[in-house]
């Protein structure tokens, strides 16, 4: 349906974005979205497609992906479980080791999937035992589809290995970096805004999770000494106690950890580069996934650092915990969620959801989307091939020109319910100020806009007459809706390098960008990563200027 300018009411400029939550979504997700001035989807009052963000803890149905609208985002990709189930991940990483050499993929501890790999495991176990002068390894046995440290067992002697479901038996990193004798690992947040073209952001802030009992290889069954899961340690006897060097509780922020490393002369930049390489190499291992538009995935990468400052990938979490156990959680996770919403790059036009001009089921006016948009959506439903995505991208460059000519449709103006805490929110006054200083609309567009003076402008009881001068006129007649990937900047059609504390780590250079444009050319990307790694090597010696001894002394 063609949209008439008359359908548009400037009051709608301040329409809020709408979120939809499935059951059991952590409370903080709702809180953050309300803080940002969003409203919650009401099934009884609103149309099925009348929302902008749907957040759930479990995967979406394929029909949800197929029926995705341009103004909507889903918080999961189809098949993300390929990386988050321990056995699937082990299999993918093993395949990559075989294809691209174990040196590049040696960040993942050797692993066996039981019972299938039982014979292989016995062979490895026996080989170690027979080699003279070699201390036998420790092993960790983890159920493949459990989380939060449940069902985990650490052993050295095979007679202690018992399992009654599919498990992964992984080499136990028995020389972890310790701070004041306590083991730690990193919960790194990674947001993939697209698998094709692969677009990866890592979050600069994050959580360091400590064990709450001192590390001791002679007590392998002490879970509070060997596992760093908060769900386990918060029930431990020492959780609330002050622990020398660590403090109370069991968490630090990355910022605190990095400052700590610097005090001891550790090259934390190099460590972070290595961690970023791990993230990229791991995600490459699961490509290609079915390509879906308008979704994103927040992963929790668990990284353990050993006493030589080598980072190891332990696992990748689906739905990383967003519950708030302590004030550090609140600081990190609240800002993380705000930054995710920023990363989703909503535009003002996204607030004009289909069938939502009048806002209620009864007597609503119809859609401000153009027919071109409808057909684009039909041709390119939620699931696309890489080639189709690439085509959409190029088609969208026309779109971007159009937007640029309009002075860029600004981000959605929302009225905030609460004043910001960690994240400054926009007030109505500041929105208006922003609008006043918006780039000038080209004169032709301006005169067109003038002729489209909106009925009711100036008559709204909610809005001063003057407002209509400043508000940009979403020109729905010209706004050809396409499935332009939301994660590309309007300016240059490239991924945005940084959003809040999210830093783009892939594509990391022009060659990587080209190699992921039309399908993912893993071989070329790996070649680029190898070049990167070789550049990182010379500073390896600098990694610990004063040695790790200060940190690792128990
Ligand atoms: P879960 O999904 O149950 O949390 P993880 O693989 O994250 O399982 O393991 C839980 C904890 O066990 C980790 O946070 C870490 O402290 C410890 N751990 C897991 N694997 C290893 C390993 N290979 N070496 C050393 N510690 C490990």
Coordinates of C-alpha atoms and ligand atoms in Angstrom, one line a residue:
X1 CA 0.0 0.0 0.0
X2 CA 1.3 3.4 -0.9
X3 CA 1.6 5.7 2.0
X4 CA 0.1 9.1 2.0
X5 CA 1.7 11.9 3.9
X6 CA -1.7 12.5 5.5
X7 CA -1.4 9.2 7.3
X8 CA 1.4 10.6 9.3
X9 CA 0.9 12.5 12.5
X10 CA 3.8 14.4 14.1
X11 CA 2.7 13.2 17.5
X12 CA 3.9 9.9 16.4
X13 CA 7.5 11.2 16.3
X14 CA 7.7 10.5 20.0
X15 CA 6.2 7.0 19.6
X16 CA 8.0 4.6 21.9
X17 CA 9.7 1.5 20.7
X18 CA 8.0 -1.7 21.9
X19 CA 9.6 -4.7 23.5
X20 CA 8.2 -8.2 23.8
X21 CA 9.5 -10.6 26.5
X22 CA 9.0 -14.3 26.7
X23 CA 8.6 -15.9 30.2
X24 CA 11.7 -16.1 32.5
X25 CA 13.6 -13.3 30.8
X26 CA 15.7 -11.7 33.6
X27 CA 14.1 -8.6 35.2
X28 CA 17.0 -6.3 34.2
X29 CA 16.1 -6.6 30.5
X30 CA 12.6 -5.1 31.2
X31 CA 14.1 -2.5 33.6
X32 CA 16.6 -1.3 31.0
X33 CA 14.1 -1.1 28.2
X34 CA 11.7 0.8 30.4
X35 CA 14.5 3.1 31.5
X36 CA 15.1 3.9 27.8
X37 CA 11.4 4.9 27.4
X38 CA 10.3 1.7 25.6
X39 CA 6.9 0.2 26.3
X40 CA 6.0 -3.4 26.7
X41 CA 4.0 -5.3 24.1
X42 CA 0.4 -6.0 25.1
X43 CA -1.0 -9.0 23.3
X44 CA -4.5 -8.0 23.9
X45 CA -4.1 -4.4 22.6
X46 CA -1.6 -4.7 19.9
X47 CA -1.1 -6.5 16.6
X48 CA 1.2 -9.6 16.4
X49 CA 3.9 -7.6 14.5
X50 CA 3.6 -4.5 16.6
X51 CA 6.9 -4.7 18.5
X52 CA 10.5 -3.9 17.8
X53 CA 12.5 -6.3 20.0
X54 CA 11.5 -9.8 21.0
X55 CA 13.7 -11.3 23.8
X56 CA 13.5 -14.8 24.9
X57 CA 15.7 -17.3 26.6
X58 CA 15.1 -20.2 24.2
X59 CA 15.4 -20.3 20.4
X60 CA 12.8 -18.8 18.2
X61 CA 10.7 -20.9 15.9
X62 CA 11.7 -20.8 12.2
X63 CA 8.4 -19.2 11.5
X64 CA 9.4 -16.3 13.7
X65 CA 12.6 -15.8 11.6
X66 CA 10.6 -16.1 8.4
X67 CA 8.1 -13.5 9.3
X68 CA 10.5 -11.0 10.7
X69 CA 9.7 -7.4 9.8
X70 CA 12.3 -4.7 9.0
X71 CA 11.6 -2.8 12.2
X72 CA 12.0 -5.9 14.4
X73 CA 15.0 -7.7 16.0
X74 CA 15.2 -11.1 17.7
X75 CA 17.8 -11.9 20.3
X76 CA 18.7 -15.3 18.9
X77 CA 20.0 -16.8 15.7
X78 CA 18.8 -20.1 14.4
X79 CA 21.3 -22.8 15.3
X80 CA 23.4 -20.8 17.7
X81 CA 23.4 -23.9 19.8
X82 CA 26.1 -25.2 17.4
X83 CA 28.6 -23.2 19.4
X84 CA 27.0 -23.3 22.9
X85 CA 26.6 -27.1 23.4
X86 CA 29.9 -28.4 24.7
X87 CA 30.0 -31.4 22.5
X88 CA 29.1 -29.5 19.3
X89 CA 31.7 -26.9 20.0
X90 CA 34.4 -29.6 20.7
X91 CA 33.6 -31.2 17.4
X92 CA 33.7 -28.0 15.4
X93 CA 37.0 -27.0 17.0
X94 CA 38.5 -30.4 16.3
X95 CA 37.5 -30.1 12.7
X96 CA 39.2 -26.7 12.5
X97 CA 42.3 -28.0 14.1
X98 CA 42.4 -30.7 11.4
X99 CA 41.8 -28.2 8.6
X100 CA 43.9 -25.3 9.6
X101 CA 46.5 -26.8 12.0
X102 CA 46.4 -27.3 15.7
X103 CA 48.8 -24.4 16.4
X104 CA 46.1 -21.9 15.6
X105 CA 43.4 -23.7 17.6
X106 CA 45.4 -24.8 20.5
X107 CA 43.4 -22.4 22.8
X108 CA 40.9 -25.2 23.3
X109 CA 41.8 -27.9 25.8
X110 CA 42.0 -31.4 24.3
X111 CA 38.5 -32.9 24.6
X112 CA 36.7 -36.2 24.2
X113 CA 33.0 -36.7 23.8
X114 CA 31.8 -39.7 25.9
X115 CA 30.7 -42.3 25.3
X116 CA 31.5 -42.0 21.6
X117 CA 35.2 -41.2 22.1
X118 CA 35.8 -43.6 24.9
X119 CA 38.4 -45.7 23.0
X120 CA 40.3 -42.6 21.9
X121 CA 40.3 -41.2 25.4
X122 CA 41.7 -44.5 26.8
X123 CA 44.4 -44.4 24.2
X124 CA 45.4 -40.9 25.2
X125 CA 45.2 -41.6 28.9
X126 CA 47.3 -44.8 28.6
X127 CA 49.9 -43.0 26.4
X128 CA 50.4 -40.4 29.1
X129 CA 50.7 -42.9 31.8
X130 CA 53.3 -44.9 29.9
X131 CA 55.6 -42.0 29.1
X132 CA 58.3 -41.9 31.7
X133 CA 58.9 -38.7 33.6
X134 CA 55.6 -37.2 32.5
X135 CA 53.2 -36.2 35.2
X136 CA 49.7 -37.5 34.3
X137 CA 47.2 -34.9 33.4
X138 CA 44.1 -33.9 35.3
X139 CA 40.8 -34.2 33.5
X140 CA 37.4 -32.5 33.9
X141 CA 34.2 -34.2 33.0
X142 CA 31.2 -32.0 32.1
X143 CA 27.7 -32.9 31.0
X144 CA 27.3 -31.5 27.5
X145 CA 24.0 -29.7 28.0
X146 CA 24.2 -28.6 31.6
X147 CA 25.4 -25.2 32.9
X148 CA 26.3 -23.5 36.1
X149 CA 28.9 -26.1 37.1
X150 CA 26.2 -28.8 37.5
X151 CA 27.4 -32.4 37.3
X152 CA 31.1 -31.5 36.9
X153 CA 33.8 -33.9 38.1
X154 CA 37.6 -33.4 38.1
X155 CA 39.8 -36.5 38.2
X156 CA 43.3 -37.8 37.6
X157 CA 42.7 -41.5 37.8
X158 CA 40.3 -43.1 35.3
X159 CA 38.7 -45.2 38.1
X160 CA 37.1 -41.9 39.3
X161 CA 35.4 -41.2 36.0
X162 CA 31.7 -41.9 36.2
X163 CA 29.0 -40.5 33.9
X164 CA 25.4 -41.4 33.1
X165 CA 24.7 -39.0 30.2
X166 CA 26.7 -37.6 27.3
X167 CA 29.7 -35.7 28.7
X168 CA 32.8 -34.1 27.5
X169 CA 36.1 -35.1 29.1
X170 CA 38.5 -32.2 28.7
X171 CA 42.1 -31.7 29.8
X172 CA 41.9 -29.8 33.1
X173 CA 44.1 -26.6 33.1
X174 CA 46.0 -27.4 36.3
X175 CA 48.2 -24.3 36.2
X176 CA 45.7 -21.5 36.2
X177 CA 46.6 -17.9 36.9
X178 CA 45.9 -17.3 40.6
X179 CA 45.4 -14.0 42.4
X180 CA 46.3 -14.4 46.1
X181 CA 45.9 -18.2 45.6
X182 CA 42.4 -18.0 44.1
X183 CA 41.5 -19.3 40.6
X184 CA 39.6 -17.0 38.3
X185 CA 38.1 -17.0 34.8
X186 CA 36.7 -14.3 32.5
X187 CA 33.1 -14.0 31.4
X188 CA 33.5 -12.1 28.1
X189 CA 30.4 -10.8 26.4
X190 CA 30.4 -11.2 22.6
X191 CA 27.6 -9.9 20.4
X192 CA 27.2 -11.3 16.9
X193 CA 25.1 -8.9 14.9
X194 CA 25.3 -11.1 11.8
X195 CA 26.8 -14.5 10.8
X196 CA 26.7 -13.5 7.2
X197 CA 28.5 -11.3 6.7
X198 CA 30.2 -12.2 9.9
X199 CA 30.1 -9.2 12.3
X200 CA 31.5 -9.6 15.8
X201 CA 31.7 -7.3 18.7
X202 CA 33.4 -7.9 22.0
X203 CA 32.4 -6.0 25.1
X204 CA 35.3 -4.2 26.8
X205 CA 33.9 -4.5 30.3
X206 CA 33.0 -7.9 31.8
X207 CA 33.2 -10.1 34.8
X208 CA 36.2 -11.8 36.4
X209 CA 34.8 -14.7 38.4
X210 CA 36.8 -16.1 41.3
X211 CA 36.7 -19.4 43.1
X212 CA 36.2 -18.6 46.8
X213 CA 38.5 -21.3 48.2
X214 CA 42.2 -21.4 47.5
X215 CA 43.3 -23.5 44.6
X216 CA 44.6 -26.9 45.7
X217 CA 45.2 -29.9 43.4
X218 CA 45.1 -32.3 46.4
X219 CA 41.4 -31.6 46.9
X220 CA 39.8 -32.1 43.5
X221 CA 36.3 -32.5 44.9
X222 CA 36.3 -29.0 46.5
X223 CA 34.1 -27.2 43.9
X224 CA 34.6 -23.8 45.5
X225 CA 38.4 -24.1 44.8
X226 CA 38.2 -25.5 41.2
X227 CA 35.0 -24.0 39.7
X228 CA 34.5 -20.3 39.2
X229 CA 30.8 -20.4 38.6
X230 CA 29.0 -17.8 40.7
X231 CA 26.0 -20.1 41.2
X232 CA 28.4 -22.5 43.1
X233 CA 30.6 -20.0 44.9
X234 CA 27.8 -17.8 46.2
X235 CA 26.6 -20.8 48.3
X236 CA 30.2 -21.4 49.6
X237 CA 31.2 -20.6 53.2
X238 CA 33.7 -17.9 52.1
X239 CA 31.6 -16.0 49.7
X240 CA 30.7 -13.2 52.0
X241 CA 34.0 -13.2 53.9
X242 CA 36.8 -10.8 53.1
X243 CA 39.4 -12.7 51.1
X244 CA 42.9 -11.3 51.0
X245 CA 43.7 -9.7 47.6
X246 CA 40.2 -10.4 46.3
X247 CA 37.8 -8.8 48.8
X248 CA 34.2 -10.0 49.5
X249 CA 32.1 -11.9 47.1
X250 CA 33.6 -13.5 44.0
X251 CA 33.7 -10.9 41.2
X252 CA 35.8 -8.1 39.8
X253 CA 35.2 -6.0 36.7
X254 CA 37.6 -6.3 33.7
X255 CA 38.7 -2.8 34.4
X256 CA 39.9 -3.7 37.8
X257 CA 41.5 -6.8 36.6
X258 CA 43.4 -5.0 33.8
X259 CA 44.6 -2.3 36.1
X260 CA 45.8 -5.1 38.4
X261 CA 47.7 -6.8 35.6
X262 CA 49.3 -3.5 34.6
X263 CA 50.6 -3.0 38.1
X264 CA 52.5 -6.2 37.7
X265 CA 53.8 -5.2 34.3
X266 CA 51.6 -7.6 32.3
X267 CA 50.9 -6.6 28.7
X268 CA 47.1 -6.7 29.0
X269 CA 46.7 -5.4 25.4
X270 CA 48.4 -8.5 24.1
X271 CA 46.3 -10.7 26.3
X272 CA 43.2 -9.0 24.9
X273 CA 44.3 -9.4 21.3
X274 CA 44.8 -13.1 21.9
X275 CA 41.3 -13.4 23.5
X276 CA 39.8 -11.6 20.5
X277 CA 41.6 -14.1 18.1
X278 CA 40.0 -16.9 20.1
X279 CA 36.6 -15.4 19.7
X280 CA 37.0 -14.9 15.9
X281 CA 38.4 -18.4 15.4
X282 CA 35.7 -20.0 17.5
X283 CA 32.9 -18.2 15.6
X284 CA 34.5 -19.1 12.3
X285 CA 34.3 -22.7 13.3
X286 CA 30.5 -22.7 13.2
X287 CA 30.1 -20.8 9.9
X288 CA 28.1 -21.1 7.8
X289 CA 25.0 -21.0 10.1
X290 CA 21.6 -20.5 8.4
X291 CA 21.6 -16.8 7.6
X292 CA 18.8 -14.9 9.3
X293 CA 18.2 -11.2 9.1
X294 CA 17.4 -8.8 12.0
X295 CA 18.6 -10.9 14.8
X296 CA 21.6 -10.9 17.1
X297 CA 23.2 -13.3 19.6
X298 CA 24.8 -12.4 22.9
X299 CA 27.3 -15.1 23.9
X300 CA 29.1 -15.5 27.1
X301 CA 32.7 -16.7 26.4
X302 CA 34.4 -18.3 29.4
X303 CA 38.1 -17.8 29.2
X304 CA 40.6 -19.2 31.6
X305 CA 44.1 -17.7 31.8
X306 CA 47.0 -19.9 32.8
X307 CA 50.1 -18.9 34.8
X308 CA 51.9 -18.2 31.5
X309 CA 49.2 -15.8 30.5
X310 CA 47.9 -18.0 27.8
X311 CA 44.1 -17.7 27.4
X312 CA 42.1 -20.9 27.0
X313 CA 38.5 -21.2 25.8
X314 CA 36.4 -23.3 28.3
X315 CA 33.0 -22.9 26.7
X316 CA 30.6 -20.6 25.1
X317 CA 27.3 -19.8 26.9
X318 CA 23.9 -19.3 25.3
X319 CA 21.9 -16.6 27.3
X320 CA 24.8 -15.6 29.6
X321 CA 23.4 -15.0 33.1
X322 CA 21.8 -11.5 33.4
X323 CA 20.8 -12.0 37.0
X324 CA 22.1 -9.5 39.5
X325 CA 23.9 -11.1 42.4
X326 CA 26.0 -8.1 43.5
X327 CA 26.6 -4.5 42.7
X328 CA 29.3 -5.4 40.2
X329 CA 26.7 -7.4 38.2
X330 CA 24.4 -4.4 38.2
X331 CA 27.1 -2.0 36.9
X332 CA 28.3 -4.3 34.2
X333 CA 25.1 -5.9 33.0
X334 CA 22.9 -2.8 33.0
X335 CA 25.4 -0.9 30.8
X336 CA 25.8 -4.0 28.7
X337 CA 22.1 -4.1 28.0
X338 CA 22.0 -0.4 27.2
X339 CA 24.8 -0.8 24.8
X340 CA 23.1 -3.8 23.1
X341 CA 20.1 -1.7 22.4
X342 CA 22.4 1.0 20.9
X343 CA 24.0 -1.7 18.8
X344 CA 20.6 -2.6 17.4
X345 CA 20.7 0.7 15.7
X346 CA 16.9 1.6 15.7
X347 CA 15.8 4.4 13.6
X348 CA 12.9 6.7 14.2
X349 CA 11.0 5.0 11.4
X350 CA 11.2 1.7 13.3
X351 CA 8.8 3.1 15.8
X352 CA 6.1 3.3 13.1
X353 CA 5.3 -0.3 13.2
X354 CA 2.9 -1.8 10.7
X355 CA -0.7 -1.4 11.8
X356 CA 0.3 0.8 14.6
X357 CA -0.5 4.3 13.6
X358 CA -3.4 4.7 15.9
X359 CA -2.0 2.3 18.5
X360 CA -4.9 0.2 19.4
X361 CA -6.7 -2.7 17.8
X362 CA -9.9 -0.8 17.5
X363 CA -10.2 1.9 14.8
X364 CA -6.5 1.9 13.8
X365 CA -5.2 3.6 10.7
X366 CA -3.2 1.6 8.2
X367 CA 0.5 1.2 7.7
X368 CA 3.0 3.8 6.8
X369 CA 5.2 1.3 4.8
X370 CA 5.5 1.5 1.1
X371 CA 4.6 -1.3 -1.3
X372 CA 8.2 -1.5 -2.3
X373 CA 9.0 -2.4 1.2
X374 CA 6.4 -5.1 1.3
X375 CA 7.7 -6.7 -1.8
X376 CA 11.3 -6.5 -0.5
X377 CA 10.2 -8.2 2.6
X378 CA 8.4 -10.9 0.7
X379 CA 11.4 -11.5 -1.6
X380 CA 13.8 -11.6 1.3
X381 CA 12.1 -13.2 4.2
X382 CA 13.9 -13.7 7.6
X383 CA 16.1 -16.4 6.3
X384 CA 18.4 -15.5 3.4
X385 CA 21.3 -17.0 1.6
X386 CA 24.5 -15.0 1.9
X387 CA 24.2 -14.0 -1.7
X388 CA 20.8 -12.6 -1.1
X389 CA 22.1 -10.7 1.9
X390 CA 24.8 -9.2 -0.2
X391 CA 22.3 -8.2 -2.8
X392 CA 20.1 -6.5 -0.2
X393 CA 23.2 -4.7 1.1
X394 CA 23.9 -3.3 -2.3
X395 CA 20.3 -2.4 -2.9
X396 CA 20.4 -0.6 0.3
X397 CA 23.1 1.7 -0.7
X398 CA 20.4 3.5 -2.7
X399 CA 18.5 3.6 0.5
X400 CA 21.4 5.1 2.3
X401 CA 21.8 7.8 -0.3
X402 CA 18.2 8.6 0.2
X403 CA 18.6 8.7 4.0
X404 CA 21.7 10.9 3.7
X405 CA 19.7 13.3 1.5
X406 CA 17.1 13.5 4.2
X407 CA 19.8 14.4 6.7
X408 CA 19.7 10.9 8.1
X409 CA 16.7 9.8 9.9
X410 CA 17.7 10.3 13.5
X411 CA 17.6 7.6 16.1
X412 CA 14.2 7.1 17.8
X413 CA 13.2 9.9 20.1
X414 CA 11.9 8.3 23.3
X415 CA 10.5 9.8 26.4
X416 CA 12.3 8.4 29.4
X417 CA 10.4 7.2 32.4
X418 CA 13.4 7.3 34.8
X419 CA 16.4 9.4 34.7
X420 CA 19.5 7.6 33.7
X421 CA 21.9 6.0 36.0
X422 CA 24.9 4.5 34.3
X423 CA 23.7 5.7 30.9
X424 CA 22.6 9.2 30.2
X425 CA 19.1 9.3 28.7
X426 CA 17.8 11.9 26.4
X427 CA 15.2 14.3 27.7
X428 CA 12.5 15.8 25.5
X429 CA 14.3 19.1 25.7
X430 CA 17.6 17.6 24.6
X431 CA 15.9 15.8 21.8
X432 CA 14.4 19.1 20.6
X433 CA 17.8 20.7 20.9
X434 CA 19.3 17.9 18.8
X435 CA 16.7 18.3 16.2
X436 CA 17.4 22.0 16.0
X437 CA 21.0 21.3 15.2
X438 CA 20.2 18.6 12.7
X439 CA 21.9 18.8 9.4
X440 CA 20.0 20.9 6.9
X441 CA 17.6 19.1 4.6
X442 CA 18.5 19.7 1.0
X443 CA 16.3 22.5 -0.4
X444 CA 14.3 20.4 -2.8
X445 CA 13.4 17.9 -0.1
X446 CA 12.6 20.8 2.2
X447 CA 10.2 22.4 -0.2
X448 CA 8.5 19.0 -0.7
X449 CA 8.3 18.6 3.0
X450 CA 6.7 22.1 3.2
X451 CA 3.9 21.0 0.9
X452 CA 3.3 18.0 3.0
X453 CA 2.2 20.1 6.0
X454 CA 0.7 17.6 8.2
X455 CA -2.9 17.8 9.1
X456 CA -3.3 18.5 12.8
X457 CA 0.2 19.9 13.1
X458 CA 0.0 22.6 15.7
X459 CA -3.4 21.3 16.8
X460 CA -2.2 18.6 18.9
X461 CA -2.8 19.2 22.6
X462 CA 0.5 17.3 23.3
X463 CA 2.8 19.4 21.1
X464 CA 3.6 23.1 20.7
X465 CA 2.8 24.3 17.2
X466 CA 6.5 25.2 16.8
X467 CA 7.5 21.6 17.1
X468 CA 6.4 20.7 13.6
X469 CA 9.1 23.0 12.2
X470 CA 11.9 21.2 13.8
X471 CA 10.7 17.7 13.5
X472 CA 12.0 15.9 10.4
X473 CA 9.2 14.6 8.2
X474 CA 9.6 10.9 7.8
X475 CA 8.9 10.8 4.1
X476 CA 7.2 7.5 3.8
X477 CA 6.4 8.0 0.1
X478 CA 10.1 8.1 -0.7
X479 CA 11.2 5.8 2.0
X480 CA 11.6 2.5 0.2
X481 CA 11.7 -0.1 2.8
X482 CA 14.3 -2.8 2.3
X483 CA 16.0 -5.3 4.5
X484 CA 19.1 -3.3 4.8
X485 CA 21.2 -4.9 7.5
X486 CA 20.7 -2.9 10.7
X487 CA 24.3 -3.3 11.8
X488 CA 25.8 -1.4 8.9
X489 CA 26.3 2.3 9.2
X490 CA 24.2 4.6 7.0
X491 CA 27.2 6.5 6.1
X492 CA 29.4 3.9 4.4
X493 CA 27.5 0.6 4.7
X494 CA 30.2 -0.8 6.9
X495 CA 29.9 -2.2 10.4
X496 CA 30.0 0.5 13.0
X497 CA 33.5 0.3 14.6
X498 CA 32.4 1.0 18.2
X499 CA 29.1 1.3 20.0
X500 CA 29.3 2.1 23.7
X501 CA 31.7 -0.5 25.1
X502 CA 31.2 -2.8 22.2
X503 CA 34.2 -2.9 19.9
X504 CA 34.1 -4.4 16.4
X505 CA 36.6 -7.2 16.2
X506 CA 35.5 -8.8 13.0
X507 CA 36.0 -7.8 10.2
X508 CA 39.3 -6.5 11.5
X509 CA 40.7 -5.2 8.2
X510 CA 39.7 -4.7 4.5
X511 CA 40.8 -8.2 3.5
X512 CA 38.6 -9.8 6.2
X513 CA 35.7 -7.5 5.2
X514 CA 36.0 -8.6 1.6
X515 CA 36.4 -12.3 2.6
X516 CA 33.1 -12.2 4.5
X517 CA 31.0 -10.1 2.1
X518 CA 29.5 -12.7 -0.1
X519 CA 29.6 -15.8 2.0
X520 CA 32.4 -16.5 4.5
X521 CA 35.7 -17.4 2.9
X522 CA 37.1 -19.0 6.0
X523 CA 40.4 -19.9 4.3
X524 CA 41.2 -16.3 3.4
X525 CA 40.1 -15.1 6.8
X526 CA 42.4 -17.6 8.6
X527 CA 45.2 -16.5 6.4
X528 CA 44.6 -12.9 7.6
X529 CA 44.4 -14.1 11.2
X530 CA 47.8 -15.9 10.8
X531 CA 49.3 -12.7 9.6
X532 CA 47.9 -10.9 12.6
X533 CA 49.1 -13.5 15.0
X534 CA 52.6 -13.4 13.6
X535 CA 52.7 -9.6 14.1
X536 CA 51.6 -10.1 17.7
X537 CA 54.3 -12.6 18.4
X538 CA 57.4 -10.3 18.7
X539 CA 56.0 -8.7 21.8
X540 CA 55.3 -12.1 23.4
X541 CA 58.4 -11.8 25.7
X542 CA 57.0 -8.5 27.0
X543 CA 53.9 -10.3 28.3
X544 CA 55.2 -10.4 31.8
X545 CA 57.8 -7.9 32.5
X546 CA 58.1 -8.9 36.1
X547 CA 57.0 -12.5 35.5
X548 CA 53.8 -14.0 36.7
X549 CA 55.2 -15.0 40.1
X550 CA 53.7 -12.1 42.0
X551 CA 50.2 -13.1 40.8
X552 CA 50.5 -16.8 41.0
X553 CA 52.0 -17.1 44.5
X554 CA 49.6 -19.0 46.5
Ligands
LIG1 P1 29.3 -24.9 33.0 O1 28.6 -24.7 31.7 O2 28.7 -25.9 33.9 O3 29.5 -23.6 33.7 P2 32.1 -24.8 32.2 O4 32.7 -25.4 31.1 O5 31.9 -23.3 32.1 O6 30.7 -25.5 32.6 O7 32.9 -25.1 33.5 C1 32.6 -24.6 34.8 C2 33.9 -24.1 35.5 O8 34.8 -25.2 35.6 C3 34.6 -23.0 34.7 O9 34.1 -21.8 35.0 C4 36.0 -23.2 35.2 O10 36.2 -22.6 36.5 C5 36.1 -24.7 35.4 N1 36.6 -25.4 34.2 C6 35.9 -25.9 33.2 N2 36.7 -26.4 32.3 C7 38.0 -26.3 32.7 C8 39.2 -26.7 32.3 N3 39.4 -27.4 31.1 N4 40.3 -26.5 33.0 C9 40.2 -25.8 34.2 N5 39.1 -25.4 34.7 C10 37.9 -25.6 34.0

